[in-house]
Amino acid sequence: MGVGKSTVGRLLADHLGVGYRDTDDDIVAAQGRTIAEIFVDEGESAFRALEKAAVRAALAGHDGVLALGGGAVLDEETRALLAGHRVVYLSMEVEEAVKRTGLNVARPLLAVNPRKQWRELMEARRHLYEQVAVAMVATDGRTPEEVTQSVLDALELKQR
């Protein structure tokens, strides 16, 4: 959350001359409501089912840069679908998250004690991110352009 996946994803797609897609945006468009509203109205498990379907559809129908929500890797089938793809884990420490988001924005999983919950989420998810990623790029204290260049370098991709 707040790591810059959308910004870096768009920059990366521009550099590579390919399309950009975000599964969170796909869910919002299909449902006609925000992710926070889905969490409140139907709960996390309902959102995760939507997310799983969105990732499956995007992987099947999109050849460019794809940004996934932070919880997408929680699903074992989704992790299996990501195998063989060039997945990059954009990492960030809690101090950077505070700087970027203030941890006070509408994040349904961070509603109470955001710093503690952010740390707990990362402890639970970090190994899953590392499991699916072919590269990890730290974003702390870096501009989106610097992160994008590091992703290109990590994946040994050339700009068009």
CSV table of N, CA and C in Angstrom, one decimal:
chain,number,residue,atom,x,y,z
A,1,MET,N,0.8,-1.2,0.0
A,1,MET,CA,0.0,0.0,0.0
A,1,MET,C,0.9,1.2,0.0
A,2,GLY,N,0.7,2.1,-1.0
A,2,GLY,CA,1.5,3.3,-1.1
A,2,GLY,C,2.9,3.1,-1.6
A,3,VAL,N,3.2,1.9,-2.1
A,3,VAL,CA,4.6,1.6,-2.5
A,3,VAL,C,4.9,2.3,-3.9
A,4,GLY,N,3.8,2.6,-4.6
A,4,GLY,CA,4.0,3.3,-5.9
A,4,GLY,C,3.8,2.4,-7.1
A,5,LYS,N,3.1,1.3,-6.9
A,5,LYS,CA,2.9,0.3,-8.0
A,5,LYS,C,2.2,0.9,-9.2
A,6,SER,N,1.2,1.7,-8.9
A,6,SER,CA,0.5,2.3,-10.1
A,6,SER,C,1.4,3.3,-10.8
A,7,THR,N,2.0,4.2,-10.1
A,7,THR,CA,2.9,5.2,-10.7
A,7,THR,C,4.0,4.5,-11.5
A,8,VAL,N,4.7,3.6,-10.8
A,8,VAL,CA,5.9,2.9,-11.4
A,8,VAL,C,5.4,2.0,-12.5
A,9,GLY,N,4.2,1.4,-12.4
A,9,GLY,CA,3.7,0.5,-13.4
A,9,GLY,C,3.4,1.3,-14.7
A,10,ARG,N,2.8,2.5,-14.5
A,10,ARG,CA,2.6,3.3,-15.7
A,10,ARG,C,3.9,3.8,-16.4
A,11,LEU,N,4.8,4.2,-15.6
A,11,LEU,CA,6.1,4.6,-16.1
A,11,LEU,C,6.8,3.5,-16.8
A,12,LEU,N,6.8,2.3,-16.2
A,12,LEU,CA,7.4,1.2,-16.8
A,12,LEU,C,6.7,0.8,-18.2
A,13,ALA,N,5.4,0.8,-18.2
A,13,ALA,CA,4.7,0.6,-19.4
A,13,ALA,C,5.1,1.6,-20.5
A,14,ASP,N,5.1,2.9,-20.1
A,14,ASP,CA,5.5,3.9,-21.1
A,14,ASP,C,6.9,3.6,-21.6
A,15,HIS,N,7.9,3.3,-20.7
A,15,HIS,CA,9.3,3.0,-21.2
A,15,HIS,C,9.3,1.9,-22.1
A,16,LEU,N,8.5,0.9,-21.9
A,16,LEU,CA,8.5,-0.4,-22.7
A,16,LEU,C,7.6,-0.3,-23.9
A,17,GLY,N,6.8,0.7,-24.0
A,17,GLY,CA,5.9,0.8,-25.1
A,17,GLY,C,4.8,-0.2,-25.1
A,18,VAL,N,4.3,-0.6,-23.9
A,18,VAL,CA,3.2,-1.6,-23.8
A,18,VAL,C,2.1,-1.0,-22.9
A,19,GLY,N,1.0,-1.7,-22.8
A,19,GLY,CA,-0.1,-1.2,-22.1
A,19,GLY,C,0.1,-1.4,-20.6
A,20,TYR,N,-0.7,-0.7,-19.8
A,20,TYR,CA,-0.7,-0.8,-18.3
A,20,TYR,C,-2.1,-1.2,-17.9
A,21,ARG,N,-2.1,-2.0,-16.8
A,21,ARG,CA,-3.4,-2.5,-16.3
A,21,ARG,C,-3.2,-2.7,-14.8
A,22,ASP,N,-4.2,-2.4,-14.0
A,22,ASP,CA,-4.2,-2.5,-12.5
A,22,ASP,C,-5.4,-3.3,-12.1
A,23,THR,N,-5.2,-4.5,-11.5
A,23,THR,CA,-6.4,-5.3,-11.1
A,23,THR,C,-7.3,-4.6,-10.1
A,24,ASP,N,-6.8,-3.7,-9.3
A,24,ASP,CA,-7.6,-3.0,-8.4
A,24,ASP,C,-8.6,-2.1,-9.2
A,25,ASP,N,-8.1,-1.5,-10.2
A,25,ASP,CA,-8.9,-0.6,-11.1
A,25,ASP,C,-10.0,-1.5,-11.8
A,26,ASP,N,-9.6,-2.7,-12.2
A,26,ASP,CA,-10.5,-3.6,-12.9
A,26,ASP,C,-11.7,-3.9,-11.9
A,27,ILE,N,-11.4,-4.2,-10.7
A,27,ILE,CA,-12.4,-4.5,-9.7
A,27,ILE,C,-13.3,-3.4,-9.5
A,28,VAL,N,-12.8,-2.2,-9.3
A,28,VAL,CA,-13.6,-1.0,-9.0
A,28,VAL,C,-14.5,-0.7,-10.2
A,29,ALA,N,-14.0,-0.9,-11.4
A,29,ALA,CA,-14.8,-0.6,-12.6
A,29,ALA,C,-15.9,-1.7,-12.7
A,30,ALA,N,-15.6,-2.9,-12.5
A,30,ALA,CA,-16.6,-4.0,-12.6
A,30,ALA,C,-17.7,-3.9,-11.5
A,31,GLN,N,-17.3,-3.5,-10.3
A,31,GLN,CA,-18.2,-3.4,-9.2
A,31,GLN,C,-18.9,-2.1,-9.1
A,32,GLY,N,-18.4,-1.0,-9.7
A,32,GLY,CA,-19.0,0.3,-9.5
A,32,GLY,C,-18.9,0.9,-8.2
A,33,ARG,N,-17.9,0.5,-7.4
A,33,ARG,CA,-17.7,1.0,-6.1
A,33,ARG,C,-16.2,0.8,-5.7
A,34,THR,N,-15.8,1.5,-4.6
A,34,THR,CA,-14.4,1.4,-4.2
A,34,THR,C,-14.1,0.1,-3.5
A,35,ILE,N,-12.8,-0.2,-3.4
A,35,ILE,CA,-12.4,-1.4,-2.7
A,35,ILE,C,-12.8,-1.3,-1.2
A,36,ALA,N,-12.7,-0.1,-0.7
A,36,ALA,CA,-13.1,0.1,0.7
A,36,ALA,C,-14.5,-0.2,0.9
A,37,GLU,N,-15.4,0.2,0.0
A,37,GLU,CA,-16.8,-0.1,0.0
A,37,GLU,C,-17.1,-1.6,0.0
A,38,ILE,N,-16.3,-2.3,-0.9
A,38,ILE,CA,-16.5,-3.7,-1.0
A,38,ILE,C,-16.2,-4.4,0.3
A,39,PHE,N,-15.0,-4.0,0.9
A,39,PHE,CA,-14.6,-4.5,2.2
A,39,PHE,C,-15.7,-4.3,3.3
A,40,VAL,N,-16.3,-3.1,3.3
A,40,VAL,CA,-17.3,-2.7,4.3
A,40,VAL,C,-18.6,-3.5,4.1
A,41,ASP,N,-19.0,-3.5,2.8
A,41,ASP,CA,-20.3,-4.1,2.5
A,41,ASP,C,-20.3,-5.6,2.5
A,42,GLU,N,-19.2,-6.3,2.0
A,42,GLU,CA,-19.2,-7.7,1.8
A,42,GLU,C,-18.1,-8.4,2.6
A,43,GLY,N,-17.1,-7.7,3.1
A,43,GLY,CA,-16.0,-8.3,3.8
A,43,GLY,C,-14.8,-8.7,2.9
A,44,GLU,N,-13.7,-9.0,3.6
A,44,GLU,CA,-12.5,-9.3,2.9
A,44,GLU,C,-12.5,-10.5,2.0
A,45,SER,N,-13.2,-11.6,2.5
A,45,SER,CA,-13.2,-12.8,1.7
A,45,SER,C,-13.9,-12.6,0.4
A,46,ALA,N,-15.0,-11.8,0.4
A,46,ALA,CA,-15.7,-11.5,-0.9
A,46,ALA,C,-14.8,-10.7,-1.8
A,47,PHE,N,-14.0,-9.7,-1.2
A,47,PHE,CA,-13.1,-8.9,-2.1
A,47,PHE,C,-12.0,-9.8,-2.6
A,48,ARG,N,-11.5,-10.7,-1.8
A,48,ARG,CA,-10.4,-11.6,-2.3
A,48,ARG,C,-10.9,-12.5,-3.4
A,49,ALA,N,-12.1,-12.9,-3.4
A,49,ALA,CA,-12.6,-13.7,-4.5
A,49,ALA,C,-12.7,-12.9,-5.8
A,50,LEU,N,-13.1,-11.6,-5.7
A,50,LEU,CA,-13.1,-10.7,-6.8
A,50,LEU,C,-11.7,-10.5,-7.3
A,51,GLU,N,-10.8,-10.3,-6.4
A,51,GLU,CA,-9.4,-10.0,-6.7
A,51,GLU,C,-8.8,-11.2,-7.5
A,52,LYS,N,-9.1,-12.4,-7.0
A,52,LYS,CA,-8.6,-13.7,-7.6
A,52,LYS,C,-9.1,-13.7,-9.1
A,53,ALA,N,-10.3,-13.5,-9.3
A,53,ALA,CA,-10.9,-13.5,-10.6
A,53,ALA,C,-10.3,-12.4,-11.5
A,54,ALA,N,-10.1,-11.3,-11.0
A,54,ALA,CA,-9.5,-10.1,-11.7
A,54,ALA,C,-8.1,-10.4,-12.2
A,55,VAL,N,-7.3,-11.0,-11.3
A,55,VAL,CA,-5.9,-11.4,-11.6
A,55,VAL,C,-5.9,-12.4,-12.7
A,56,ARG,N,-6.7,-13.5,-12.5
A,56,ARG,CA,-6.8,-14.5,-13.6
A,56,ARG,C,-7.2,-13.9,-14.9
A,57,ALA,N,-8.2,-13.1,-15.0
A,57,ALA,CA,-8.6,-12.5,-16.3
A,57,ALA,C,-7.5,-11.6,-16.8
A,58,ALA,N,-6.8,-10.8,-16.0
A,58,ALA,CA,-5.8,-9.9,-16.5
A,58,ALA,C,-4.6,-10.7,-17.0
A,59,LEU,N,-4.2,-11.7,-16.3
A,59,LEU,CA,-3.1,-12.5,-16.8
A,59,LEU,C,-3.4,-13.2,-18.1
A,60,ALA,N,-4.6,-13.6,-18.3
A,60,ALA,CA,-5.0,-14.3,-19.5
A,60,ALA,C,-5.2,-13.3,-20.7
A,61,GLY,N,-5.5,-12.0,-20.4
A,61,GLY,CA,-5.9,-11.1,-21.5
A,61,GLY,C,-5.0,-9.9,-21.6
A,62,HIS,N,-3.9,-9.8,-20.9
A,62,HIS,CA,-3.1,-8.6,-21.0
A,62,HIS,C,-1.6,-8.9,-21.1
A,63,ASP,N,-1.0,-8.3,-22.1
A,63,ASP,CA,0.4,-8.6,-22.3
A,63,ASP,C,1.4,-7.6,-21.8
A,64,GLY,N,0.9,-6.5,-21.3
A,64,GLY,CA,1.8,-5.4,-20.8
A,64,GLY,C,2.1,-5.5,-19.3
A,65,VAL,N,2.3,-4.3,-18.7
A,65,VAL,CA,2.6,-4.2,-17.3
A,65,VAL,C,1.3,-4.4,-16.5
A,66,LEU,N,1.3,-5.2,-15.5
A,66,LEU,CA,0.2,-5.5,-14.7
A,66,LEU,C,0.5,-5.2,-13.3
A,67,ALA,N,-0.3,-4.3,-12.6
A,67,ALA,CA,-0.1,-4.1,-11.2
A,67,ALA,C,-1.2,-4.8,-10.4
A,68,LEU,N,-0.7,-5.5,-9.4
A,68,LEU,CA,-1.6,-6.3,-8.5
A,68,LEU,C,-1.8,-5.6,-7.2
A,69,GLY,N,-2.9,-5.8,-6.6
A,69,GLY,CA,-3.2,-5.4,-5.2
A,69,GLY,C,-2.3,-6.1,-4.3
A,70,GLY,N,-1.9,-5.5,-3.1
A,70,GLY,CA,-1.0,-6.1,-2.2
A,70,GLY,C,-1.4,-7.5,-1.6
A,71,GLY,N,-2.7,-7.8,-1.6
A,71,GLY,CA,-3.2,-9.0,-1.1
A,71,GLY,C,-3.4,-10.1,-2.1
A,72,ALA,N,-3.1,-9.8,-3.4
A,72,ALA,CA,-3.4,-10.8,-4.4
A,72,ALA,C,-2.6,-12.1,-4.2
A,73,VAL,N,-1.4,-12.0,-3.6
A,73,VAL,CA,-0.5,-13.1,-3.4
A,73,VAL,C,-0.9,-14.0,-2.3
A,74,LEU,N,-2.0,-13.6,-1.6
A,74,LEU,CA,-2.4,-14.5,-0.5
A,74,LEU,C,-3.1,-15.8,-1.0
A,75,ASP,N,-3.6,-15.7,-2.2
A,75,ASP,CA,-4.2,-16.9,-2.8
A,75,ASP,C,-3.2,-17.8,-3.4
A,76,GLU,N,-3.2,-19.1,-3.1
A,76,GLU,CA,-2.3,-20.1,-3.6
A,76,GLU,C,-2.4,-20.2,-5.1
A,77,GLU,N,-3.6,-20.3,-5.6
A,77,GLU,CA,-3.8,-20.4,-7.0
A,77,GLU,C,-3.3,-19.2,-7.8
A,78,THR,N,-3.5,-18.0,-7.2
A,78,THR,CA,-2.9,-16.8,-7.9
A,78,THR,C,-1.4,-16.9,-7.9
A,79,ARG,N,-0.8,-17.3,-6.8
A,79,ARG,CA,0.7,-17.4,-6.8
A,79,ARG,C,1.1,-18.4,-7.9
A,80,ALA,N,0.4,-19.5,-8.1
A,80,ALA,CA,0.7,-20.5,-9.1
A,80,ALA,C,0.6,-19.8,-10.5
A,81,LEU,N,-0.5,-19.0,-10.7
A,81,LEU,CA,-0.6,-18.3,-12.0
A,81,LEU,C,0.5,-17.4,-12.3
A,82,LEU,N,1.1,-16.8,-11.2
A,82,LEU,CA,2.1,-15.8,-11.4
A,82,LEU,C,3.5,-16.5,-11.8
A,83,ALA,N,3.6,-17.8,-11.5
A,83,ALA,CA,4.8,-18.5,-11.8
A,83,ALA,C,5.1,-18.4,-13.3
A,84,GLY,N,6.3,-18.1,-13.7
A,84,GLY,CA,6.7,-17.9,-15.1
A,84,GLY,C,6.5,-16.5,-15.6
A,85,HIS,N,5.9,-15.6,-14.8
A,85,HIS,CA,5.8,-14.2,-15.2
A,85,HIS,C,6.9,-13.5,-14.5
A,86,ARG,N,7.3,-12.3,-15.1
A,86,ARG,CA,8.4,-11.5,-14.5
A,86,ARG,C,7.7,-10.6,-13.4
A,87,VAL,N,7.6,-11.1,-12.2
A,87,VAL,CA,7.0,-10.4,-11.2
A,87,VAL,C,8.0,-9.6,-10.4
A,88,VAL,N,7.8,-8.3,-10.1
A,88,VAL,CA,8.7,-7.5,-9.4
A,88,VAL,C,8.0,-7.1,-8.1
A,89,TYR,N,8.7,-7.3,-7.0
A,89,TYR,CA,8.2,-7.0,-5.7
A,89,TYR,C,8.8,-5.6,-5.3
A,90,LEU,N,7.9,-4.6,-5.3
A,90,LEU,CA,8.3,-3.2,-4.9
A,90,LEU,C,8.2,-3.2,-3.3
A,91,SER,N,9.3,-3.0,-2.7
A,91,SER,CA,9.3,-3.1,-1.2
A,91,SER,C,9.4,-1.7,-0.6
A,92,MET,N,9.0,-1.6,0.6
A,92,MET,CA,9.0,-0.3,1.3
A,92,MET,C,8.9,-0.6,2.8
A,93,GLU,N,9.6,0.2,3.6
A,93,GLU,CA,9.5,0.0,5.1
A,93,GLU,C,8.4,0.9,5.6
A,94,VAL,N,8.0,0.7,6.9
A,94,VAL,CA,6.9,1.4,7.4
A,94,VAL,C,7.2,2.9,7.5
A,95,GLU,N,8.4,3.3,7.8
A,95,GLU,CA,8.7,4.7,7.9
A,95,GLU,C,8.4,5.4,6.6
A,96,GLU,N,8.7,4.8,5.5
A,96,GLU,CA,8.4,5.3,4.1
A,96,GLU,C,6.9,5.3,3.9
A,97,ALA,N,6.2,4.3,4.3
A,97,ALA,CA,4.8,4.2,4.2
A,97,ALA,C,4.1,5.4,4.9
A,98,VAL,N,4.6,5.7,6.1
A,98,VAL,CA,4.1,6.9,6.8
A,98,VAL,C,4.3,8.2,6.0
A,99,LYS,N,5.5,8.3,5.5
A,99,LYS,CA,5.8,9.5,4.7
A,99,LYS,C,4.9,9.7,3.5
A,100,ARG,N,4.7,8.5,2.8
A,100,ARG,CA,3.9,8.6,1.6
A,100,ARG,C,2.4,8.7,1.8
A,101,THR,N,1.9,7.9,2.7
A,101,THR,CA,0.4,7.9,2.9
A,101,THR,C,0.0,8.5,4.1
A,102,GLY,N,0.9,8.7,5.1
A,102,GLY,CA,0.4,9.1,6.4
A,102,GLY,C,-0.3,8.0,7.2
A,103,LEU,N,-0.5,6.9,6.5
A,103,LEU,CA,-1.3,5.8,7.0
A,103,LEU,C,-2.6,6.3,7.6
A,104,ASN,N,-3.2,7.3,7.0
A,104,ASN,CA,-4.4,7.8,7.5
A,104,ASN,C,-5.5,7.8,6.4
A,105,VAL,N,-5.1,7.3,5.2
A,105,VAL,CA,-6.0,7.3,4.1
A,105,VAL,C,-6.9,6.1,4.2
A,106,ALA,N,-7.9,6.0,3.3
A,106,ALA,CA,-8.9,5.0,3.4
A,106,ALA,C,-8.3,3.6,3.0
A,107,ARG,N,-7.7,2.9,3.9
A,107,ARG,CA,-7.2,1.6,3.6
A,107,ARG,C,-7.9,0.7,4.6
A,108,PRO,N,-8.8,-0.2,4.1
A,108,PRO,CA,-9.6,-1.0,4.9
A,108,PRO,C,-8.9,-1.9,5.9
A,109,LEU,N,-7.7,-2.4,5.5
A,109,LEU,CA,-7.0,-3.3,6.4
A,109,LEU,C,-6.1,-2.5,7.4
A,110,LEU,N,-6.1,-1.2,7.4
A,110,LEU,CA,-5.3,-0.4,8.3
A,110,LEU,C,-6.2,0.5,9.1
A,111,ALA,N,-7.4,0.2,9.4
A,111,ALA,CA,-8.4,1.1,10.0
A,111,ALA,C,-8.0,1.4,11.5
A,112,VAL,N,-7.5,0.4,12.2
A,112,VAL,CA,-7.2,0.7,13.6
A,112,VAL,C,-5.7,0.4,13.8
A,113,ASN,N,-5.0,1.3,14.4
A,113,ASN,CA,-3.5,1.3,14.7
A,113,ASN,C,-2.8,0.9,13.4
A,114,PRO,N,-2.8,1.9,12.4
A,114,PRO,CA,-2.2,1.6,11.1
A,114,PRO,C,-0.8,1.1,11.1
A,115,ARG,N,0.1,1.7,11.9
A,115,ARG,CA,1.5,1.3,11.9
A,115,ARG,C,1.6,-0.2,12.3
A,116,LYS,N,1.0,-0.6,13.3
A,116,LYS,CA,1.1,-1.9,13.8
A,116,LYS,C,0.5,-2.9,12.8
A,117,GLN,N,-0.7,-2.5,12.2
A,117,GLN,CA,-1.3,-3.4,11.2
A,117,GLN,C,-0.5,-3.5,10.0
A,118,TRP,N,0.1,-2.4,9.5
A,118,TRP,CA,1.0,-2.4,8.4
A,118,TRP,C,2.1,-3.4,8.6
A,119,ARG,N,2.8,-3.3,9.7
A,119,ARG,CA,3.9,-4.2,10.0
A,119,ARG,C,3.4,-5.7,10.0
A,120,GLU,N,2.3,-5.9,10.6
A,120,GLU,CA,1.7,-7.3,10.7
A,120,GLU,C,1.4,-7.8,9.3
A,121,LEU,N,0.8,-7.0,8.5
A,121,LEU,CA,0.5,-7.3,7.1
A,121,LEU,C,1.8,-7.7,6.3
A,122,MET,N,2.8,-6.9,6.5
A,122,MET,CA,4.1,-7.1,5.8
A,122,MET,C,4.7,-8.4,6.3
A,123,GLU,N,4.7,-8.6,7.6
A,123,GLU,CA,5.3,-9.9,8.1
A,123,GLU,C,4.6,-11.1,7.6
A,124,ALA,N,3.2,-11.0,7.4
A,124,ALA,CA,2.5,-12.1,6.9
A,124,ALA,C,2.6,-12.3,5.4
A,125,ARG,N,2.9,-11.2,4.7
A,125,ARG,CA,3.0,-11.3,3.2
A,125,ARG,C,4.3,-11.3,2.6
A,126,ARG,N,5.3,-10.7,3.3
A,126,ARG,CA,6.6,-10.6,2.6
A,126,ARG,C,7.2,-11.8,2.0
A,127,HIS,N,7.1,-13.0,2.7
A,127,HIS,CA,7.6,-14.2,2.1
A,127,HIS,C,6.8,-14.6,0.9
A,128,LEU,N,5.5,-14.3,0.8
A,128,LEU,CA,4.7,-14.6,-0.4
A,128,LEU,C,5.2,-13.7,-1.6
A,129,TYR,N,5.4,-12.4,-1.3
A,129,TYR,CA,5.9,-11.5,-2.3
A,129,TYR,C,7.3,-12.1,-2.9
A,130,GLU,N,8.1,-12.5,-1.9
A,130,GLU,CA,9.4,-13.0,-2.3
A,130,GLU,C,9.3,-14.3,-3.1
A,131,GLN,N,8.3,-15.1,-2.7
A,131,GLN,CA,8.1,-16.4,-3.4
A,131,GLN,C,7.8,-16.2,-4.9
A,132,VAL,N,6.9,-15.2,-5.2
A,132,VAL,CA,6.5,-15.0,-6.6
A,132,VAL,C,7.4,-14.1,-7.4
A,133,ALA,N,8.2,-13.3,-6.8
A,133,ALA,CA,9.0,-12.3,-7.5
A,133,ALA,C,10.3,-12.9,-8.0
A,134,VAL,N,10.6,-12.4,-9.2
A,134,VAL,CA,11.9,-12.7,-9.8
A,134,VAL,C,12.9,-11.6,-9.5
A,135,ALA,N,12.4,-10.4,-9.0
A,135,ALA,CA,13.3,-9.3,-8.5
A,135,ALA,C,12.5,-8.5,-7.5
A,136,MET,N,13.3,-7.9,-6.6
A,136,MET,CA,12.8,-7.0,-5.6
A,136,MET,C,13.5,-5.7,-5.7
A,137,VAL,N,12.7,-4.6,-5.7
A,137,VAL,CA,13.2,-3.3,-5.8
A,137,VAL,C,12.7,-2.5,-4.7
A,138,ALA,N,13.7,-1.9,-3.9
A,138,ALA,CA,13.3,-1.1,-2.8
A,138,ALA,C,12.9,0.3,-3.3
A,139,THR,N,11.9,0.9,-2.7
A,139,THR,CA,11.4,2.2,-3.2
A,139,THR,C,11.6,3.3,-2.2
A,140,ASP,N,12.1,3.0,-1.0
A,140,ASP,CA,12.3,3.9,0.0
A,140,ASP,C,13.2,5.1,-0.4
A,141,GLY,N,12.8,6.3,-0.3
A,141,GLY,CA,13.6,7.5,-0.5
A,141,GLY,C,13.9,7.7,-2.0
A,142,ARG,N,13.2,7.0,-2.9
A,142,ARG,CA,13.5,7.1,-4.3
A,142,ARG,C,12.4,7.6,-5.1
A,143,THR,N,12.7,8.3,-6.2
A,143,THR,CA,11.7,8.8,-7.1
A,143,THR,C,11.1,7.7,-7.9
A,144,PRO,N,9.8,7.9,-8.4
A,144,PRO,CA,9.3,6.9,-9.3
A,144,PRO,C,10.2,6.6,-10.5
A,145,GLU,N,10.8,7.6,-11.0
A,145,GLU,CA,11.7,7.4,-12.2
A,145,GLU,C,12.9,6.5,-11.8
A,146,GLU,N,13.5,6.7,-10.6
A,146,GLU,CA,14.6,5.9,-10.1
A,146,GLU,C,14.1,4.4,-9.9
A,147,VAL,N,13.0,4.3,-9.3
A,147,VAL,CA,12.4,2.9,-9.1
A,147,VAL,C,12.2,2.2,-10.5
A,148,THR,N,11.6,3.0,-11.4
A,148,THR,CA,11.3,2.4,-12.7
A,148,THR,C,12.6,1.9,-13.4
A,149,GLN,N,13.7,2.7,-13.3
A,149,GLN,CA,15.0,2.4,-13.9
A,149,GLN,C,15.5,1.1,-13.2
A,150,SER,N,15.3,1.0,-11.9
A,150,SER,CA,15.8,-0.2,-11.2
A,150,SER,C,15.1,-1.4,-11.6
A,151,VAL,N,13.8,-1.3,-11.8
A,151,VAL,CA,13.0,-2.4,-12.3
A,151,VAL,C,13.5,-2.8,-13.7
A,152,LEU,N,13.7,-1.9,-14.6
A,152,LEU,CA,14.2,-2.2,-15.9
A,152,LEU,C,15.6,-2.9,-15.8
A,153,ASP,N,16.4,-2.4,-14.9
A,153,ASP,CA,17.7,-3.0,-14.7
A,153,ASP,C,17.6,-4.4,-14.1
A,154,ALA,N,16.7,-4.6,-13.2
A,154,ALA,CA,16.6,-5.9,-12.5
A,154,ALA,C,16.1,-6.9,-13.5
A,155,LEU,N,15.2,-6.5,-14.4
A,155,LEU,CA,14.7,-7.4,-15.4
A,155,LEU,C,15.5,-7.5,-16.6
A,156,GLU,N,16.5,-6.7,-16.7
A,156,GLU,CA,17.4,-6.6,-17.9
A,156,GLU,C,16.6,-6.3,-19.1
A,157,LEU,N,15.7,-5.3,-19.0
A,157,LEU,CA,14.8,-4.9,-20.1
A,157,LEU,C,15.4,-3.6,-20.7
A,158,LYS,N,15.3,-3.5,-22.0
A,158,LYS,CA,15.7,-2.3,-22.7
A,158,LYS,C,14.5,-1.4,-22.9
A,159,GLN,N,14.8,-0.1,-22.8
A,159,GLN,CA,13.7,0.9,-23.1
A,159,GLN,C,13.6,1.0,-24.7
A,160,ARG,N,12.3,1.3,-25.1
A,160,ARG,CA,12.1,1.4,-26.5
A,160,ARG,C,12.3,2.9,-26.9
